[in-house]
Short mmCIF file of C-alpha atoms in Angstrom, two decimals:
data_model
loop_
_atom_site.label_atom_id
_atom_site.label_comp_id
_atom_site.label_asym_id
_atom_site.label_seq_id
_atom_site.Cartn_x
_atom_site.Cartn_y
_atom_site.Cartn_z
CA MET A 1 151.51 66.17 93.26
CA GLN A 2 153.41 67.68 96.12
CA ASN A 3 156.21 65.41 97.46
CA PRO A 4 154.66 62.91 100.12
CA ILE A 5 157.82 63.57 102.64
CA GLU A 6 157.11 67.04 102.42
CA GLN A 7 153.27 66.67 103.03
CA MET A 8 153.97 64.54 106.02
CA ALA A 9 156.82 66.95 107.26
CA ASN A 10 154.36 69.95 106.83
CA GLU A 11 151.59 68.19 109.09
CA LEU A 12 154.46 66.92 111.65
CA GLY A 13 155.90 70.32 111.86
CA LYS A 14 152.34 71.98 113.08
CA LEU A 15 153.03 69.82 116.28
CA PRO A 16 154.30 71.97 119.16
CA GLY A 17 158.13 71.68 119.60
CA ILE A 18 158.64 70.01 116.30
CA GLY A 19 160.63 72.28 114.06
CA ARG A 20 161.29 71.79 110.13
CA LYS A 21 164.11 69.72 110.72
CA SER A 22 162.72 67.45 113.23
CA ALA A 23 159.53 67.05 111.11
CA GLN A 24 161.52 66.18 108.07
CA ARG A 25 163.47 63.47 110.03
CA LEU A 26 160.19 62.09 111.48
CA ALA A 27 158.75 62.05 107.97
CA TYR A 28 161.77 60.26 106.52
CA PHE A 29 161.56 57.71 109.37
CA LEU A 30 157.79 57.04 108.93
CA ALA A 31 158.46 56.88 105.14
CA ALA A 32 160.79 53.94 106.02
CA GLN A 33 158.56 52.10 108.52
CA PRO A 34 156.37 49.21 107.58
CA LYS A 35 152.82 50.46 106.56
CA GLU A 36 151.22 48.65 109.46
CA ASN A 37 153.09 51.05 111.93
CA VAL A 38 152.13 54.01 110.22
CA GLN A 39 148.63 52.71 110.14
CA ARG A 40 148.73 51.96 114.00
CA LEU A 41 150.02 55.58 114.60
CA ALA A 42 147.36 57.29 112.57
CA LYS A 43 144.66 54.97 113.90
CA ALA A 44 145.71 55.85 117.60
CA LEU A 45 145.65 59.51 116.70
CA LEU A 46 142.09 59.33 115.05
CA GLU A 47 140.70 57.14 117.56
CA GLY A 48 142.27 59.04 120.37
CA ARG A 49 140.81 62.40 119.14
CA GLU A 50 137.53 60.79 118.24
CA ASN A 51 137.06 59.19 121.71
CA LEU A 52 137.98 62.13 123.81
CA LYS A 53 135.59 64.61 125.08
CA LEU A 54 135.57 66.99 127.91
CA CYS A 55 134.07 65.97 131.49
CA SER A 56 130.99 67.69 131.69
CA GLN A 57 131.76 68.70 135.40
CA CYS A 58 135.53 69.72 135.42
CA GLY A 59 136.34 69.86 131.81
CA ASN A 60 139.26 67.15 131.86
CA PHE A 61 139.56 64.88 128.92
CA THR A 62 137.30 61.83 129.32
CA THR A 63 135.91 59.11 127.30
CA GLY A 64 132.62 58.89 129.40
CA GLU A 65 130.23 61.73 130.60
CA ARG A 66 132.39 62.20 133.47
CA CYS A 67 136.12 61.90 133.89
CA GLN A 68 137.67 59.45 136.07
CA VAL A 69 138.29 61.85 138.90
CA CYS A 70 134.91 63.29 138.91
CA ALA A 71 133.34 59.62 138.97
CA ASP A 72 135.55 58.49 141.93
CA TYR A 73 133.06 58.78 144.73
CA LYS A 74 135.97 58.53 147.22
CA ARG A 75 137.44 62.07 146.24
CA ASP A 76 137.01 65.21 148.48
CA LEU A 77 134.19 67.12 147.15
CA SER A 78 135.08 70.10 149.20
CA THR A 79 138.22 71.00 147.44
CA ILE A 80 138.70 71.96 143.76
CA CYS A 81 142.26 72.68 142.30
CA VAL A 82 141.87 74.96 139.26
CA VAL A 83 144.34 74.18 136.42
CA LYS A 84 145.12 75.63 133.09
CA ASP A 85 144.81 72.38 130.99
CA PRO A 86 144.30 68.61 131.17
CA ARG A 87 147.91 68.04 131.32
CA ASP A 88 148.12 69.81 134.71
CA VAL A 89 145.58 67.29 136.02
CA ALA A 90 147.72 64.48 135.04
CA ALA A 91 150.82 66.15 136.70
CA MET A 92 148.77 66.74 139.86
CA GLU A 93 147.60 63.30 139.79
CA ARG A 94 151.06 61.85 139.58
CA ILE A 95 151.96 63.09 143.09
CA HIS A 96 149.33 60.67 144.40
CA ASP A 97 148.39 63.10 147.31
CA TYR A 98 145.71 65.32 146.34
CA ARG A 99 142.15 63.87 146.83
CA GLY A 100 139.97 66.65 145.85
CA LEU A 101 138.48 67.44 142.46
CA TYR A 102 139.61 69.81 139.67
CA HIS A 103 138.55 72.32 137.45
CA VAL A 104 140.29 72.83 133.88
CA LEU A 105 140.13 76.33 132.57
CA HIS A 106 141.45 75.32 129.19
CA GLY A 107 143.61 78.41 128.87
CA VAL A 108 144.48 81.51 131.10
CA LEU A 109 143.67 85.21 130.83
CA SER A 110 145.94 86.67 128.15
CA PRO A 111 145.19 90.24 126.81
CA MET A 112 148.18 89.88 124.78
CA ASP A 113 146.69 86.71 122.60
CA ASN A 114 143.13 88.40 123.28
CA ILE A 115 142.04 85.79 125.88
CA GLY A 116 139.51 87.22 128.15
CA PRO A 117 137.36 85.59 130.97
CA GLU A 118 134.63 84.52 128.40
CA ASP A 119 137.14 82.73 126.49
CA ILE A 120 138.24 79.95 129.26
CA ARG A 121 135.99 78.08 131.59
CA ILE A 122 135.58 80.51 134.34
CA LYS A 123 131.76 80.84 134.00
CA GLU A 124 131.47 76.97 134.40
CA LEU A 125 133.75 77.32 137.67
CA ILE A 126 131.68 80.10 139.16
CA SER A 127 128.21 78.18 138.50
CA ARG A 128 129.81 75.02 139.78
CA LEU A 129 130.92 76.64 142.87
CA ALA A 130 127.20 78.39 143.32
CA ASP A 131 125.57 75.09 144.03
CA SER A 132 128.24 73.07 145.66
CA GLN A 133 129.78 72.19 149.22
CA VAL A 134 133.10 73.41 148.21
CA LYS A 135 135.21 75.02 150.98
CA GLU A 136 138.58 75.70 149.19
CA VAL A 137 139.61 76.50 145.81
CA ILE A 138 143.47 75.77 145.20
CA ILE A 139 144.67 77.90 142.09
CA ALA A 140 147.38 75.74 140.44
CA THR A 141 147.75 77.88 137.22
CA ASN A 142 151.39 78.31 136.19
CA PRO A 143 153.62 80.88 138.00
CA ASP A 144 153.97 83.01 135.00
CA ILE A 145 152.30 86.53 134.23
CA GLU A 146 149.10 84.90 132.61
CA GLY A 147 148.97 82.36 135.40
CA GLU A 148 149.02 84.86 138.09
CA ALA A 149 146.64 87.32 136.51
CA THR A 150 144.01 84.52 136.12
CA ALA A 151 144.79 83.68 139.69
CA SER A 152 144.31 87.11 141.10
CA TYR A 153 141.09 87.54 138.74
CA LEU A 154 139.59 84.07 140.20
CA ALA A 155 140.22 85.16 143.76
CA ARG A 156 138.70 88.26 143.49
CA LEU A 157 135.46 86.50 142.13
CA ILE A 158 135.45 83.69 144.30
CA LYS A 159 136.34 85.16 147.74
CA PRO A 160 133.03 86.97 148.03
CA MET A 161 131.40 83.54 147.82
CA GLY A 162 132.86 82.55 151.11
CA ILE A 163 135.14 80.06 149.81
CA THR A 164 138.82 79.77 150.69
CA VAL A 165 141.02 80.77 147.93
CA SER A 166 144.71 79.45 148.01
CA ARG A 167 147.39 79.34 145.58
CA ILE A 168 150.15 76.78 145.16
CA ALA A 169 153.56 77.72 146.70
CA TYR A 170 156.22 79.21 144.93
CA GLY A 171 159.84 78.41 145.71
CA VAL A 172 163.14 76.48 144.71
CA PRO A 173 162.29 73.16 142.99
CA ILE A 174 163.64 70.11 144.84
CA GLY A 175 166.87 68.80 143.54
CA SER A 176 167.54 72.07 142.04
CA ASP A 177 170.81 74.15 142.77
CA LEU A 178 170.49 77.53 144.66
CA GLU A 179 173.15 78.93 142.62
CA TYR A 180 171.17 78.53 139.51
CA ALA A 181 167.88 79.72 140.56
CA ASP A 182 166.60 82.87 139.18
CA GLU A 183 166.45 85.75 141.30
CA VAL A 184 162.44 86.16 141.47
CA THR A 185 162.13 82.42 142.25
CA LEU A 186 164.73 82.76 144.99
CA LEU A 187 162.95 86.05 146.29
CA LYS A 188 159.58 84.03 146.50
CA ALA A 189 161.26 81.10 148.19
CA LEU A 190 162.52 83.44 150.80
CA GLU A 191 159.31 85.38 151.19
CA GLY A 192 157.51 81.89 151.38
CA ARG A 193 160.08 80.43 154.15
CA ARG A 194 158.41 78.50 156.82
CA GLU A 195 159.62 77.71 160.47
CA MET A 196 161.21 74.27 160.95
CA MET B 1 139.67 50.50 127.30
CA GLN B 2 143.05 51.92 127.59
CA ASN B 3 143.13 55.63 128.04
CA PRO B 4 143.20 57.22 124.47
CA ILE B 5 145.61 59.89 125.66
CA GLU B 6 147.89 56.94 126.65
CA GLN B 7 147.38 55.14 123.22
CA MET B 8 148.37 58.30 121.49
CA ALA B 9 151.36 58.88 123.63
CA ASN B 10 152.44 55.33 123.21
CA GLU B 11 152.44 55.52 119.30
CA LEU B 12 154.03 58.90 119.36
CA GLY B 13 156.66 57.77 121.74
CA LYS B 14 157.82 55.18 119.04
CA LEU B 15 158.98 58.09 116.97
CA PRO B 16 162.85 58.83 116.84
CA GLY B 17 163.80 61.66 119.10
CA ILE B 18 160.37 61.66 120.90
CA GLY B 19 160.54 60.61 124.44
CA ARG B 20 157.81 59.77 126.97
CA LYS B 21 157.30 63.25 128.05
CA SER B 22 157.10 64.81 124.63
CA ALA B 23 154.86 62.09 123.53
CA GLN B 24 152.32 62.86 126.20
CA ARG B 25 152.52 66.68 125.50
CA LEU B 26 152.01 66.07 121.86
CA ALA B 27 148.84 63.66 122.62
CA TYR B 28 147.46 66.26 124.98
CA PHE B 29 147.96 68.91 122.30
CA LEU B 30 146.27 66.57 119.71
CA ALA B 31 143.38 65.75 121.97
CA ALA B 32 142.62 69.29 122.10
CA GLN B 33 142.76 70.06 118.60
CA PRO B 34 140.01 70.43 116.21
CA LYS B 35 139.13 66.87 114.69
CA GLU B 36 139.78 68.30 111.16
CA ASN B 37 143.29 68.86 112.14
CA VAL B 38 144.12 65.50 113.65
CA GLN B 39 142.36 63.95 110.35
CA ARG B 40 144.87 65.90 108.21
CA LEU B 41 147.81 64.79 110.10
CA ALA B 42 146.80 61.11 110.12
CA LYS B 43 145.87 61.41 106.30
CA ALA B 44 149.15 62.99 105.27
CA LEU B 45 151.00 60.16 107.08
CA LEU B 46 148.93 57.27 105.59
CA GLU B 47 148.91 58.59 102.33
CA GLY B 48 152.49 59.72 102.43
CA ARG B 49 153.48 56.25 103.49
CA GLU B 50 151.08 54.66 100.83
CA ASN B 51 152.53 56.55 97.97
CA LEU B 52 156.01 56.27 98.64
CA LYS B 53 158.33 53.45 97.47
CA LEU B 54 161.92 52.98 96.66
CA CYS B 55 163.37 54.03 93.05
CA SER B 56 164.02 51.05 91.11
CA GLN B 57 167.37 52.17 90.28
CA CYS B 58 168.95 53.98 93.49
CA GLY B 59 166.60 53.05 96.19
CA ASN B 60 165.61 56.57 97.03
CA PHE B 61 161.97 57.28 97.85
CA THR B 62 160.04 58.18 94.94
CA THR B 63 156.04 58.08 94.03
CA GLY B 64 156.96 56.59 90.59
CA GLU B 65 159.28 53.98 89.13
CA ARG B 66 162.10 56.15 89.10
CA CYS B 67 162.92 58.93 91.54
CA GLN B 68 163.36 62.69 90.51
CA VAL B 69 167.05 62.27 90.17
CA CYS B 70 167.40 59.03 88.26
CA ALA B 71 164.69 60.35 85.82
CA ASP B 72 166.61 63.59 85.22
CA TYR B 73 168.16 63.11 81.90
CA LYS B 74 170.47 66.26 82.54
CA ARG B 75 172.32 64.43 85.42
CA ASP B 76 175.71 63.06 85.24
CA LEU B 77 175.53 59.36 84.79
CA SER B 78 179.20 58.88 85.44
CA THR B 79 179.14 59.58 89.09
CA ILE B 80 177.40 57.74 91.76
CA CYS B 81 177.35 59.26 95.26
CA VAL B 82 176.39 56.36 98.01
CA VAL B 83 174.68 57.34 100.92
CA LYS B 84 173.07 55.66 104.04
CA ASP B 85 169.51 56.84 103.53
CA PRO B 86 167.10 58.90 101.40
CA ARG B 87 167.42 61.94 104.01
CA ASP B 88 171.20 61.96 102.91
CA VAL B 89 170.09 62.40 99.35
CA ALA B 90 167.93 65.43 100.41
CA ALA B 91 170.86 66.83 102.27
CA MET B 92 173.14 66.50 99.09
CA GLU B 93 170.60 67.96 96.80
CA ARG B 94 170.15 71.08 98.95
CA ILE B 95 173.65 72.03 98.15
CA HIS B 96 172.71 72.32 94.50
CA ASP B 97 176.03 71.43 93.39
CA TYR B 98 176.25 67.70 92.87
CA ARG B 99 175.00 66.64 89.50
CA GLY B 100 175.48 62.94 89.64
CA LEU B 101 173.30 60.13 90.70
CA TYR B 102 172.91 58.47 94.05
CA HIS B 103 172.72 55.12 95.46
CA VAL B 104 171.04 54.65 98.91
CA LEU B 105 172.17 51.62 101.11
CA HIS B 106 169.06 51.97 103.50
CA GLY B 107 171.58 51.27 106.46
CA VAL B 108 175.38 51.00 107.07
CA LEU B 109 177.24 47.86 108.07
CA SER B 110 176.97 47.29 111.78
CA PRO B 111 178.24 43.87 113.38
CA MET B 112 176.86 45.20 116.79
CA ASP B 113 173.26 45.39 115.32
CA ASN B 114 173.95 42.38 113.09
CA ILE B 115 173.58 44.38 109.94
CA GLY B 116 175.75 42.80 107.32
CA PRO B 117 176.56 43.30 103.66
CA GLU B 118 173.34 41.15 102.84
CA ASP B 119 171.09 43.43 104.74
CA ILE B 120 171.85 46.61 102.90
CA ARG B 121 171.63 47.42 99.13
CA ILE B 122 175.24 46.76 98.35
CA LYS B 123 174.31 43.86 96.05
CA GLU B 124 172.08 46.24 94.00
CA LEU B 125 175.02 48.88 93.89
CA ILE B 126 177.65 46.33 92.55
CA SER B 127 175.25 45.05 89.79
CA ARG B 128 174.53 48.72 88.90
CA LEU B 129 178.00 49.29 88.54
CA ALA B 130 178.67 46.26 86.54
CA ASP B 131 176.78 47.21 83.37
CA SER B 132 176.97 51.21 83.74
CA GLN B 133 179.31 54.00 82.44
CA VAL B 134 179.95 55.05 86.19
CA LYS B 135 183.49 56.28 86.56
CA GLU B 136 183.59 57.54 89.99
CA VAL B 137 181.79 56.23 93.09
CA ILE B 138 181.81 58.91 95.89
CA ILE B 139 181.24 57.41 99.30
CA ALA B 140 179.31 59.90 101.70
CA THR B 141 178.26 57.67 104.49
CA ASN B 142 178.46 59.20 107.93
CA PRO B 143 182.04 59.82 109.54
CA ASP B 144 181.27 57.43 112.33
CA ILE B 145 182.44 53.87 112.82
CA GLU B 146 179.75 52.30 111.11
CA GLY B 147 180.05 54.61 108.22
CA GLU B 148 183.65 54.30 107.98
CA ALA B 149 183.43 50.44 107.95
CA THR B 150 181.10 50.58 105.21
CA ALA B 151 183.12 53.02 103.30
CA SER B 152 186.18 50.61 103.49
CA TYR B 153 184.04 47.56 102.61
CA LEU B 154 182.69 49.33 99.59
CA ALA B 155 186.09 50.64 98.38
CA ARG B 156 187.46 47.05 98.50
CA LEU B 157 184.71 45.67 96.36
CA ILE B 158 184.42 48.62 93.89
CA LYS B 159 188.07 49.60 93.28
CA PRO B 160 188.98 46.03 91.46
CA MET B 161 186.21 47.09 89.00
CA GLY B 162 188.24 49.83 87.64
CA ILE B 163 186.09 52.55 89.23
CA THR B 164 187.61 55.41 91.23
CA VAL B 165 186.16 55.47 94.75
CA SER B 166 186.28 58.39 96.73
CA ARG B 167 185.22 59.48 100.09
CA ILE B 168 183.90 62.97 101.20
CA ALA B 169 186.10 65.14 103.08
CA TYR B 170 186.63 65.25 106.88
CA GLY B 171 187.28 68.55 108.65
CA VAL B 172 185.93 71.46 110.77
CA PRO B 173 182.52 72.46 109.73
CA ILE B 174 182.01 76.06 108.36
CA GLY B 175 180.98 78.56 110.76
CA SER B 176 182.25 76.56 113.77
CA ASP B 177 184.79 77.41 116.34
CA LEU B 178 188.01 75.62 116.44
CA GLU B 179 187.85 75.87 120.27
CA TYR B 180 185.03 73.41 120.23
CA ALA B 181 185.98 70.95 117.54
CA ASP B 182 186.79 67.60 119.00
CA GLU B 183 190.35 66.38 118.66
CA VAL B 184 189.62 63.67 116.13
CA THR B 185 188.03 66.10 113.82
CA LEU B 186 190.71 68.74 114.28
CA LEU B 187 193.23 66.08 113.43
CA LYS B 188 191.41 65.18 110.34
CA ALA B 189 191.13 68.62 109.45
CA LEU B 190 194.89 69.14 109.66
CA GLU B 191 195.49 65.86 107.63
CA GLY B 192 193.16 66.93 105.04
CA ARG B 193 194.78 70.42 104.49
CA ARG B 194 195.04 71.97 101.12
CA GLU B 195 197.44 74.37 99.76
CA MET B 196 195.98 77.91 99.28
#
């Protein structure tokens, strides 16, 4: 039989951001915990995964048919914010300012990783836009190569439908120090300057 | 019902070194994984915890009655290395040099945390030493306040039994840069200098 500690560490090490050392540390920690605690953790993970599905409209995680945002009749149906994954929906919701809907792509275009338009939820977005009252699509993919490529691709598809396509602003993050901003960010911040 | 993502994140956030943000990231990651993967992780944790118990002799984790080290008849029975927890046994074993046995305290003395001699496996160590052929006890608790206090406490208990008590060496770690060594370490390294 394989060493149970190693088995635990192997599985924990598959989690993102958890290296071999951290995985072993966690395995030892769990081995020394009361059984109830480990059972509670395992149960939360199993049940969590079991109960979560994708919202039939936007692709966000949900326990029902529609996610909380899509099911909220007070949201603004004329705006859709396109994000890479459900975590980004949570990030946007935390600012408590955006009142429109979302569309979760579950990935971005990445030729390097063999991820093309068919592999992410672009078809669903287009058909959703086709029969809707959406006036603006805000593309909030990450400001990196894949996020940019995805944004351009979507803009080319959506603009001809007569829908405004916008992109979230680039710039220096609040609370940061100009001195440490990378040059591209600073350039974008300069380009995007607004009159005060 | 509480949000399953939050439930997962809550439990993951109880693991050492995993903050709220990391826990959420992991929860989102797991929510997007195939169910089999989450099941495999949960199974490894549950079974791992289930199958592990403490070695009846040294307190290390084991799946049987005795741990691999204690059950190995080729180990040197005259030396016991005292460590804080089973992780330290694994660390010591990785150097492939130490051939003696271990004793795992499962903690160190820490008045701040209300951990006294009764709360760690000191009694077991003493009775183990009482009827054994042990000639040397190497104390390998961490070089921090609690580890030092525990080492002194043990030395006072064990020396009168006519057993040699030693402490692992302090010094600058191999591969490190003197410039970045803290002063106490450097002082200890100087004090512990050996003729070449």
